[in-house]
Tab-separated table of C-alpha atoms and ligand atoms in Angstrom:
chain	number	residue	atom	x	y	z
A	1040	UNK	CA	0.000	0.000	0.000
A	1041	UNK	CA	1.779	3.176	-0.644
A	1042	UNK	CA	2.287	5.343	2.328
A	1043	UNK	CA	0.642	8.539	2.764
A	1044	UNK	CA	2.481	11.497	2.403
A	1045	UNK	CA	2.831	14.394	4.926
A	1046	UNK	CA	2.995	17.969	3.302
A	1047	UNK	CA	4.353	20.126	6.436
A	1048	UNK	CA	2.945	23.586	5.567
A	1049	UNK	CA	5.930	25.973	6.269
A	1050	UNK	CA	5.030	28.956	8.364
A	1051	UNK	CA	4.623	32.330	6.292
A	1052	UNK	CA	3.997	34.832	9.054
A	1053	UNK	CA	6.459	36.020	11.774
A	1054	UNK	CA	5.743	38.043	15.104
A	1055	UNK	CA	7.720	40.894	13.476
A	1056	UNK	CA	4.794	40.983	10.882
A	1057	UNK	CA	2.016	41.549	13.457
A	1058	UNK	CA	4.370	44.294	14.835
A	1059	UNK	CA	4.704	45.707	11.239
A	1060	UNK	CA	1.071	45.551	10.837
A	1061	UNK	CA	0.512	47.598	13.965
A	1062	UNK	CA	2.908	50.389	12.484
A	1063	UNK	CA	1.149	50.345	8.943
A	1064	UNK	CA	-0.677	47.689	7.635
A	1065	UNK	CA	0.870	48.578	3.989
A	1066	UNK	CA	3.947	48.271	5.331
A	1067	UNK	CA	3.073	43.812	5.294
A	1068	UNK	CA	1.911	44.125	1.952
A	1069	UNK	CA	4.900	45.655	0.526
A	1070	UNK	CA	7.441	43.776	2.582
A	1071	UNK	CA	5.229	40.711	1.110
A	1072	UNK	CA	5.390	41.838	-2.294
A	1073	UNK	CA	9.189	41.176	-2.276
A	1074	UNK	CA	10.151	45.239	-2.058
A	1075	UNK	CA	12.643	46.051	0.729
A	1076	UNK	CA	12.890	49.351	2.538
A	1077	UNK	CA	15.581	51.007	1.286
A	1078	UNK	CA	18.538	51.897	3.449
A	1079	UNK	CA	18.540	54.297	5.879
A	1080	UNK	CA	16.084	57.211	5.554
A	1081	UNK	CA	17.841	60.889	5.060
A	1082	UNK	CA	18.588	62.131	8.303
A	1083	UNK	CA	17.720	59.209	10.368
A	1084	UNK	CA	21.379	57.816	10.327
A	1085	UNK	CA	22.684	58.540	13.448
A	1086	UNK	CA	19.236	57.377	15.261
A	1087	UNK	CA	19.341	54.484	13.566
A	1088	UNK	CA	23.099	53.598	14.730
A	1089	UNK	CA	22.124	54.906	17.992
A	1090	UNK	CA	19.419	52.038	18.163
A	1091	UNK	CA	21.154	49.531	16.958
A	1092	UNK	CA	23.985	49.903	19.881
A	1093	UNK	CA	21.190	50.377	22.558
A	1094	UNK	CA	19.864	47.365	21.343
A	1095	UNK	CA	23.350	45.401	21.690
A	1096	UNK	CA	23.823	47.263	25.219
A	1097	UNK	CA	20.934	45.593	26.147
A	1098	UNK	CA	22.171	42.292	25.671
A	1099	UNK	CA	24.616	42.955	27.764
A	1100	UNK	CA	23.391	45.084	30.509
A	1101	UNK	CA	23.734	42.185	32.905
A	1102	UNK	CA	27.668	43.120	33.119
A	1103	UNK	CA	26.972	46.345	33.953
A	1104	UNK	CA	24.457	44.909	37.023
A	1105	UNK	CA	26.979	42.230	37.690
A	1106	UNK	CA	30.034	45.189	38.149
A	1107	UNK	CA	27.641	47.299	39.861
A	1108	UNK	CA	27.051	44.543	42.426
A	1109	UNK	CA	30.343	44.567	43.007
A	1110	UNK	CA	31.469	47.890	43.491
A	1111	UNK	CA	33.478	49.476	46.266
A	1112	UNK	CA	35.418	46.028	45.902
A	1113	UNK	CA	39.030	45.869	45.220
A	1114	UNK	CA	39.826	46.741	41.354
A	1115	UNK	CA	36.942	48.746	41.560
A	1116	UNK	CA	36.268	51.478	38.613
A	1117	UNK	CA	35.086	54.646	38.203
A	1118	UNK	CA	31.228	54.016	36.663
A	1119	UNK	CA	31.968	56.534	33.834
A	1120	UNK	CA	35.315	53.559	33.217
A	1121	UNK	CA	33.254	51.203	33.253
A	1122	UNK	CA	30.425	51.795	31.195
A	1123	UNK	CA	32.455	52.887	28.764
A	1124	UNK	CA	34.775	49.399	28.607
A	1125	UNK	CA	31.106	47.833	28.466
A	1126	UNK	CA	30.211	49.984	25.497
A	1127	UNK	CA	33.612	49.057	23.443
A	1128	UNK	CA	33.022	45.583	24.145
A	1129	UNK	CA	30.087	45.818	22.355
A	1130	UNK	CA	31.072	47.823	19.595
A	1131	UNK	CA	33.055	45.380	18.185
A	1132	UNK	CA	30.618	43.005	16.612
A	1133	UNK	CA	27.926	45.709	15.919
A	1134	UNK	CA	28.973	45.726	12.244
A	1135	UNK	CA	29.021	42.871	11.476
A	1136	UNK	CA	25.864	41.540	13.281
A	1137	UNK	CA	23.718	44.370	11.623
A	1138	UNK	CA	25.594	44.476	7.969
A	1139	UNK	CA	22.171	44.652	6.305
A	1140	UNK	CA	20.987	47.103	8.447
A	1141	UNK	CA	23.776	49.600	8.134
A	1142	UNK	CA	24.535	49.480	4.454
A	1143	UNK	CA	25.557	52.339	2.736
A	1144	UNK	CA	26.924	54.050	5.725
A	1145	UNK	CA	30.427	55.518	5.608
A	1146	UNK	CA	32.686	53.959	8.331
A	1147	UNK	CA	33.590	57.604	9.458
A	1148	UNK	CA	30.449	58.716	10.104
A	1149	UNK	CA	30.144	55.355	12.180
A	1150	UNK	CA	33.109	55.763	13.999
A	1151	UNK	CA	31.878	59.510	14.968
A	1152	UNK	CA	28.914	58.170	15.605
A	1153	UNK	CA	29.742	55.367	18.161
A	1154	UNK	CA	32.350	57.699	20.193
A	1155	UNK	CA	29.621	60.448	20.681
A	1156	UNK	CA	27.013	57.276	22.214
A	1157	UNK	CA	29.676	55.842	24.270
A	1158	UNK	CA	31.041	59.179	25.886
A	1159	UNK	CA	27.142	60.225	25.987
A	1160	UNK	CA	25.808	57.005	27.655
A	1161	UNK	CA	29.090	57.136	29.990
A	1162	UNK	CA	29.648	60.451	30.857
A	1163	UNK	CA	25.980	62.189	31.150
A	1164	UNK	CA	24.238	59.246	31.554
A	1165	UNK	CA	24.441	58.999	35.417
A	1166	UNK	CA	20.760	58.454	35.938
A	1167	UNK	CA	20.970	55.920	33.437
A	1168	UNK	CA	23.797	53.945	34.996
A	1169	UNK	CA	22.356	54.039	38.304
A	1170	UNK	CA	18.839	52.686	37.022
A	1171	UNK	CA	20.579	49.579	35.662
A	1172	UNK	CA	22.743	48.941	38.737
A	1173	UNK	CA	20.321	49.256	41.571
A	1174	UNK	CA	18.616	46.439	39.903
A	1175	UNK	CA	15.044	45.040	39.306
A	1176	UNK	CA	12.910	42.288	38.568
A	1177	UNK	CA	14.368	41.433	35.093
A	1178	UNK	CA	18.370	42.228	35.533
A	1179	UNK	CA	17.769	39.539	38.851
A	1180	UNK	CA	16.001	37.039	36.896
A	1181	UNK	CA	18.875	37.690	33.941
A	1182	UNK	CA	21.629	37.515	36.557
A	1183	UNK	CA	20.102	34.148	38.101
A	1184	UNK	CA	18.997	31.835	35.261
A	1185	UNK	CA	20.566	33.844	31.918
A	1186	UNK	CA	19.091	33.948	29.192
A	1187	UNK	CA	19.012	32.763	25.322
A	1188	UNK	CA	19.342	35.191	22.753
A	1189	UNK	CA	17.329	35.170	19.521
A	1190	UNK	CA	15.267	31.972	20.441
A	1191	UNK	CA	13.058	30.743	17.269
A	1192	UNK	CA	10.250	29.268	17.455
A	1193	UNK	CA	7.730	27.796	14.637
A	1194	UNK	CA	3.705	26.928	14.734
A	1195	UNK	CA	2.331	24.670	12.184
A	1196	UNK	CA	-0.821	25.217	14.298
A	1197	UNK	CA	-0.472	28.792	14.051
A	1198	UNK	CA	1.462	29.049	10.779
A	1199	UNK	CA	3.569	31.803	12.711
A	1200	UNK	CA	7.295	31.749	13.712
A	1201	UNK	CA	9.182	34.358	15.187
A	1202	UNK	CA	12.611	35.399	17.440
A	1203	UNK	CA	12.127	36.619	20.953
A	1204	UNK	CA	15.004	38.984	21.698
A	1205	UNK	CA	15.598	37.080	25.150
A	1206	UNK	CA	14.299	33.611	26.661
A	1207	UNK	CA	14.917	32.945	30.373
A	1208	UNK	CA	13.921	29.641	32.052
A	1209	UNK	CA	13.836	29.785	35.558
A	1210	UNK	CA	12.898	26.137	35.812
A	1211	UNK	CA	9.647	27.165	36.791
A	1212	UNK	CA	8.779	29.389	34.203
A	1213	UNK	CA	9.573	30.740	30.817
A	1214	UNK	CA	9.997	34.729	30.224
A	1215	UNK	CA	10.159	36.181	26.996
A	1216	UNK	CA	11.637	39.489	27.127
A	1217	UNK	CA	11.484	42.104	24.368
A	1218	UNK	CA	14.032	45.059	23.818
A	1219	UNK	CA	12.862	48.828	22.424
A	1220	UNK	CA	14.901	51.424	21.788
A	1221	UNK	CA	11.861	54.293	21.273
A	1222	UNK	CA	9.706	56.149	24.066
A	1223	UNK	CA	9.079	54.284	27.458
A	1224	UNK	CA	4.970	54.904	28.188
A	1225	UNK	CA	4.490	56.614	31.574
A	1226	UNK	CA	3.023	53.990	32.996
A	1227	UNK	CA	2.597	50.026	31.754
A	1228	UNK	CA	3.700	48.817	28.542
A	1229	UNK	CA	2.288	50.012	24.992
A	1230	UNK	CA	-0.258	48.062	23.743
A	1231	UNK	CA	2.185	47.122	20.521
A	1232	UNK	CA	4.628	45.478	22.612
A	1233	UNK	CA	1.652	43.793	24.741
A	1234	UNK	CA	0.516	42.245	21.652
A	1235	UNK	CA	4.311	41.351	20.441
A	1236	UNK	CA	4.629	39.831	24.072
A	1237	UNK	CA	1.945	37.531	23.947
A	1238	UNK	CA	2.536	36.159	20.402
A	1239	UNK	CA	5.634	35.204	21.332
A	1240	UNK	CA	3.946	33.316	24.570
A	1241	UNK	CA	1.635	31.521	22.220
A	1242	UNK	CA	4.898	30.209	20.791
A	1243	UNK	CA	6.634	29.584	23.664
A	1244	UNK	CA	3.231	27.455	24.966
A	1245	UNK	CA	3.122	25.253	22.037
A	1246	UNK	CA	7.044	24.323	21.973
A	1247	UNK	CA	7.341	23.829	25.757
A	1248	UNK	CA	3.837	22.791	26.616
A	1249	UNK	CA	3.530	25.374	29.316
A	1250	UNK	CA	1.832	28.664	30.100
A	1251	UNK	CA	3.058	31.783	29.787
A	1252	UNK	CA	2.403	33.758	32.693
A	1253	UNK	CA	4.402	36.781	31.942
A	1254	UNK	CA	6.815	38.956	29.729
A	1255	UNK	CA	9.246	42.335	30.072
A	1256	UNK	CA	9.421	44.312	28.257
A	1257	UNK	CA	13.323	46.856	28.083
A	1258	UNK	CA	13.016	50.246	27.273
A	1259	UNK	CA	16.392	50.552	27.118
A	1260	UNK	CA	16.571	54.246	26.353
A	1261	UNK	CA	15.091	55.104	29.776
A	1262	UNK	CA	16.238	51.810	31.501
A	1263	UNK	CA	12.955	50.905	32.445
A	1264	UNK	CA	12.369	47.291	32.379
A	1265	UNK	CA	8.569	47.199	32.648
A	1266	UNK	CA	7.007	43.256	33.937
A	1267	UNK	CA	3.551	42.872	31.816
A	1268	UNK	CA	0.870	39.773	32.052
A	1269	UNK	CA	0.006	38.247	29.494
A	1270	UNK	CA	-3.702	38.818	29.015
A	1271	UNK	CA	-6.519	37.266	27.242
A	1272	UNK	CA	-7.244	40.192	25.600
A	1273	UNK	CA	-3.177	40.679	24.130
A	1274	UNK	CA	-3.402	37.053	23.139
A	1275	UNK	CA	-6.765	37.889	20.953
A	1276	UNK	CA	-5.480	40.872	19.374
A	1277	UNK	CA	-2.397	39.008	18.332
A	1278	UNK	CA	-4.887	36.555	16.867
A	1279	UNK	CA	-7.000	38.779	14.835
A	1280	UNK	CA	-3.409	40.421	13.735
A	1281	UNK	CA	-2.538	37.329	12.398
A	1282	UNK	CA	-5.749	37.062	10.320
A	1283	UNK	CA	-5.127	40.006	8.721
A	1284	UNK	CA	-1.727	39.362	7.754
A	1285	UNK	CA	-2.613	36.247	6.698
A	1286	UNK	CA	-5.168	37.889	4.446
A	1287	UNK	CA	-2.750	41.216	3.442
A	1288	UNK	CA	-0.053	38.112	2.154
A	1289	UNK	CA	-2.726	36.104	-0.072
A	1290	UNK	CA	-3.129	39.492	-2.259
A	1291	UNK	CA	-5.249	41.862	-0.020
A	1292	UNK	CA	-4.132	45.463	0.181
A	1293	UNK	CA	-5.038	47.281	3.016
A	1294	UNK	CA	-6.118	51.045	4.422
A	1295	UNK	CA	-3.131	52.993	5.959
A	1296	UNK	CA	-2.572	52.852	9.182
A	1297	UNK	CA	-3.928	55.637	11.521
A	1298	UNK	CA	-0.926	56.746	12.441
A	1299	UNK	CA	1.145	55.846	9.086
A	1300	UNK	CA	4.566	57.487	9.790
A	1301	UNK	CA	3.964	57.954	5.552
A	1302	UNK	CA	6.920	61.245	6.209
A	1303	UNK	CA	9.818	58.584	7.059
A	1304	UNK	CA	8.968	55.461	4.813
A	1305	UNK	CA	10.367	54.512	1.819
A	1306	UNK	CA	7.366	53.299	0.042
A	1307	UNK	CA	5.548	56.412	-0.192
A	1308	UNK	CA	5.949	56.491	-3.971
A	1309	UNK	CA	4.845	52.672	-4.492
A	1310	UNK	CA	1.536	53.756	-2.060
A	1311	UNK	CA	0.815	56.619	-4.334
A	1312	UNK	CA	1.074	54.630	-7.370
A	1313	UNK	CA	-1.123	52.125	-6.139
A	1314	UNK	CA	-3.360	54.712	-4.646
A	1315	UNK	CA	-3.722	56.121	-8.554
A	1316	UNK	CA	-4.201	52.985	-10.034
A	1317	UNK	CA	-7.515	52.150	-7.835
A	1318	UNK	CA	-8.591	55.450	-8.469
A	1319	UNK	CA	-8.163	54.870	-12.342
A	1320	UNK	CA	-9.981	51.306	-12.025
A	1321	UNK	CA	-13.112	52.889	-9.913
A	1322	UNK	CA	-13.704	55.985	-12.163
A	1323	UNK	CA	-13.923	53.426	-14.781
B	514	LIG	S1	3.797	55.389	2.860
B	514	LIG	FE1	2.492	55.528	4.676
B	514	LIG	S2	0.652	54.307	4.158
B	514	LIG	FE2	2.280	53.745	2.686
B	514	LIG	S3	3.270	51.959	3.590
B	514	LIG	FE3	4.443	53.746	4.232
B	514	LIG	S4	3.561	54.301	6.194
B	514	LIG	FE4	2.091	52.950	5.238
């Protein structure tokens, strides 16, 4: 008798998607259409280096916990020393871990640009150094159990995959852990990153079989590390997210977002084309 075969269906959306979608929903249908945001928008360079070595400092922030622990000992540095040996031991890798991301950039402008964040995050940045080292609920949790970087996970169930920026596994629990680099809310966590936390902890549930109590989420700008639940309700927004994208992949184009940040993104000419073309077709 000839043996059945299985088709495994591969997974088409990822977390960062739903994210996307939350930004613009355009944005999906672009990125889906095979076009790529190109380079670095005008004027945005030095924020977006700036990011990219906040979001490297993060993974790293337990050394700068860890030293603060155990200052006054013998050895012991100034902070403003070092923070900024922390910050050149990160440096190192940056360009080659985000070579996509910084294409097109000239090295000197780089360079300029890493020795102003260094001496800025070392030297003014007092507040900043003293949020990290007196500790909280995530830099203990980080210092106790680790973490994994970049853990993948895939859903045939969900037809979703996607990379938490950090995994820790307390033996009782799992944590995912997201990093931004933009505005820390006053209070909470925005509802984006809610939604980002909790498809990653329908991930985490089906791989490990477990539930996913909660998330953090780093500002790392502010050093805030703010704990958040998981919630029903972030669980069935990421749900009705996925739809969506699901539908924007198979061929749907959708509205703009509400607030489209149309002024910074590189497919403003491709959404005015488009925009034309419907036009054309309904006046017909
Ligand atoms: S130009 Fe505006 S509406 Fe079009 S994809 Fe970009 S952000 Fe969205």
């Amino acid at each position: 008798m000839q043996q059945k075969q299985e088709h495994k269906i591969t997974p088409n959306v990822k977390v960062s998607d739903l994210t996307q979608y939350m930004i613009c929903p355009r944005l999906v249908y672009f990125r889906a259409g095979g076009h790529k945001q190109s380079g670095i928008a005008k004027g945005k360079e030095r924020s977006v280096i700036e990011n990219i070595l906040l979001k490297e400092l993060a993974f790293d922030l337990h050394k700068i916990y860890a030293r603060g622990e155990d200052e006054g000992g013998e050895g012991a540095e100034t902070e403003e020393e070092d923070a900024r040996r922390i910050m050149e031991e990160i440096e190192d890798g940056v360009e080659r871990i985000y070579k996509e991301e910084l294409e097109g950039l000239e090295t000197d402008f780089f360079e300029v640009v890493k020795r102003d964040f260094i001496c800025s995050m070392s030297v003014e940045n007092a507040e900043w150094l003293r949020k990290v080292r007196t500790g909280n609920g995530l830099l203990e949790l980080e210092e106790a159990h680790g973490y994994e970087r970049e853990h993948t996970m895939v859903s045939e169930k969900l037809s979703m995959s996607g990379s938490v920026d950090k995994l820790i596994r307390t033996g009782e629990e799992i944590i995912p852990c997201v990093i931004k680099t933009g505005k820390c809310p006053e209070y909470g966590v925005w509802k984006s990153d809610r939604m980002q936390l909790a498809a990653y902890a329908m991930l985490i549930e089906e791989e490990f079989e477990t539930t996913v109590k909660r998330g953090f989420v780093e500002y790392i700008r502010n050093a805030e590390f703010r704990e958040s639940r998981i919630k029903k309700r972030d669980k069935a927004l990421a749900l009705q997210i996925l739809k969506r994208v699901k539908r924007i992949k198979g061929g749907v184009f959708p509205e703009k977002g509400e607030n489209a940040p149309c002024d910074k993104c590189s497919f403003v000419e491709l959404c005015e084309t488009r925009k034309t073309l419907l036009s054309k077709l309904f006046a017909k």
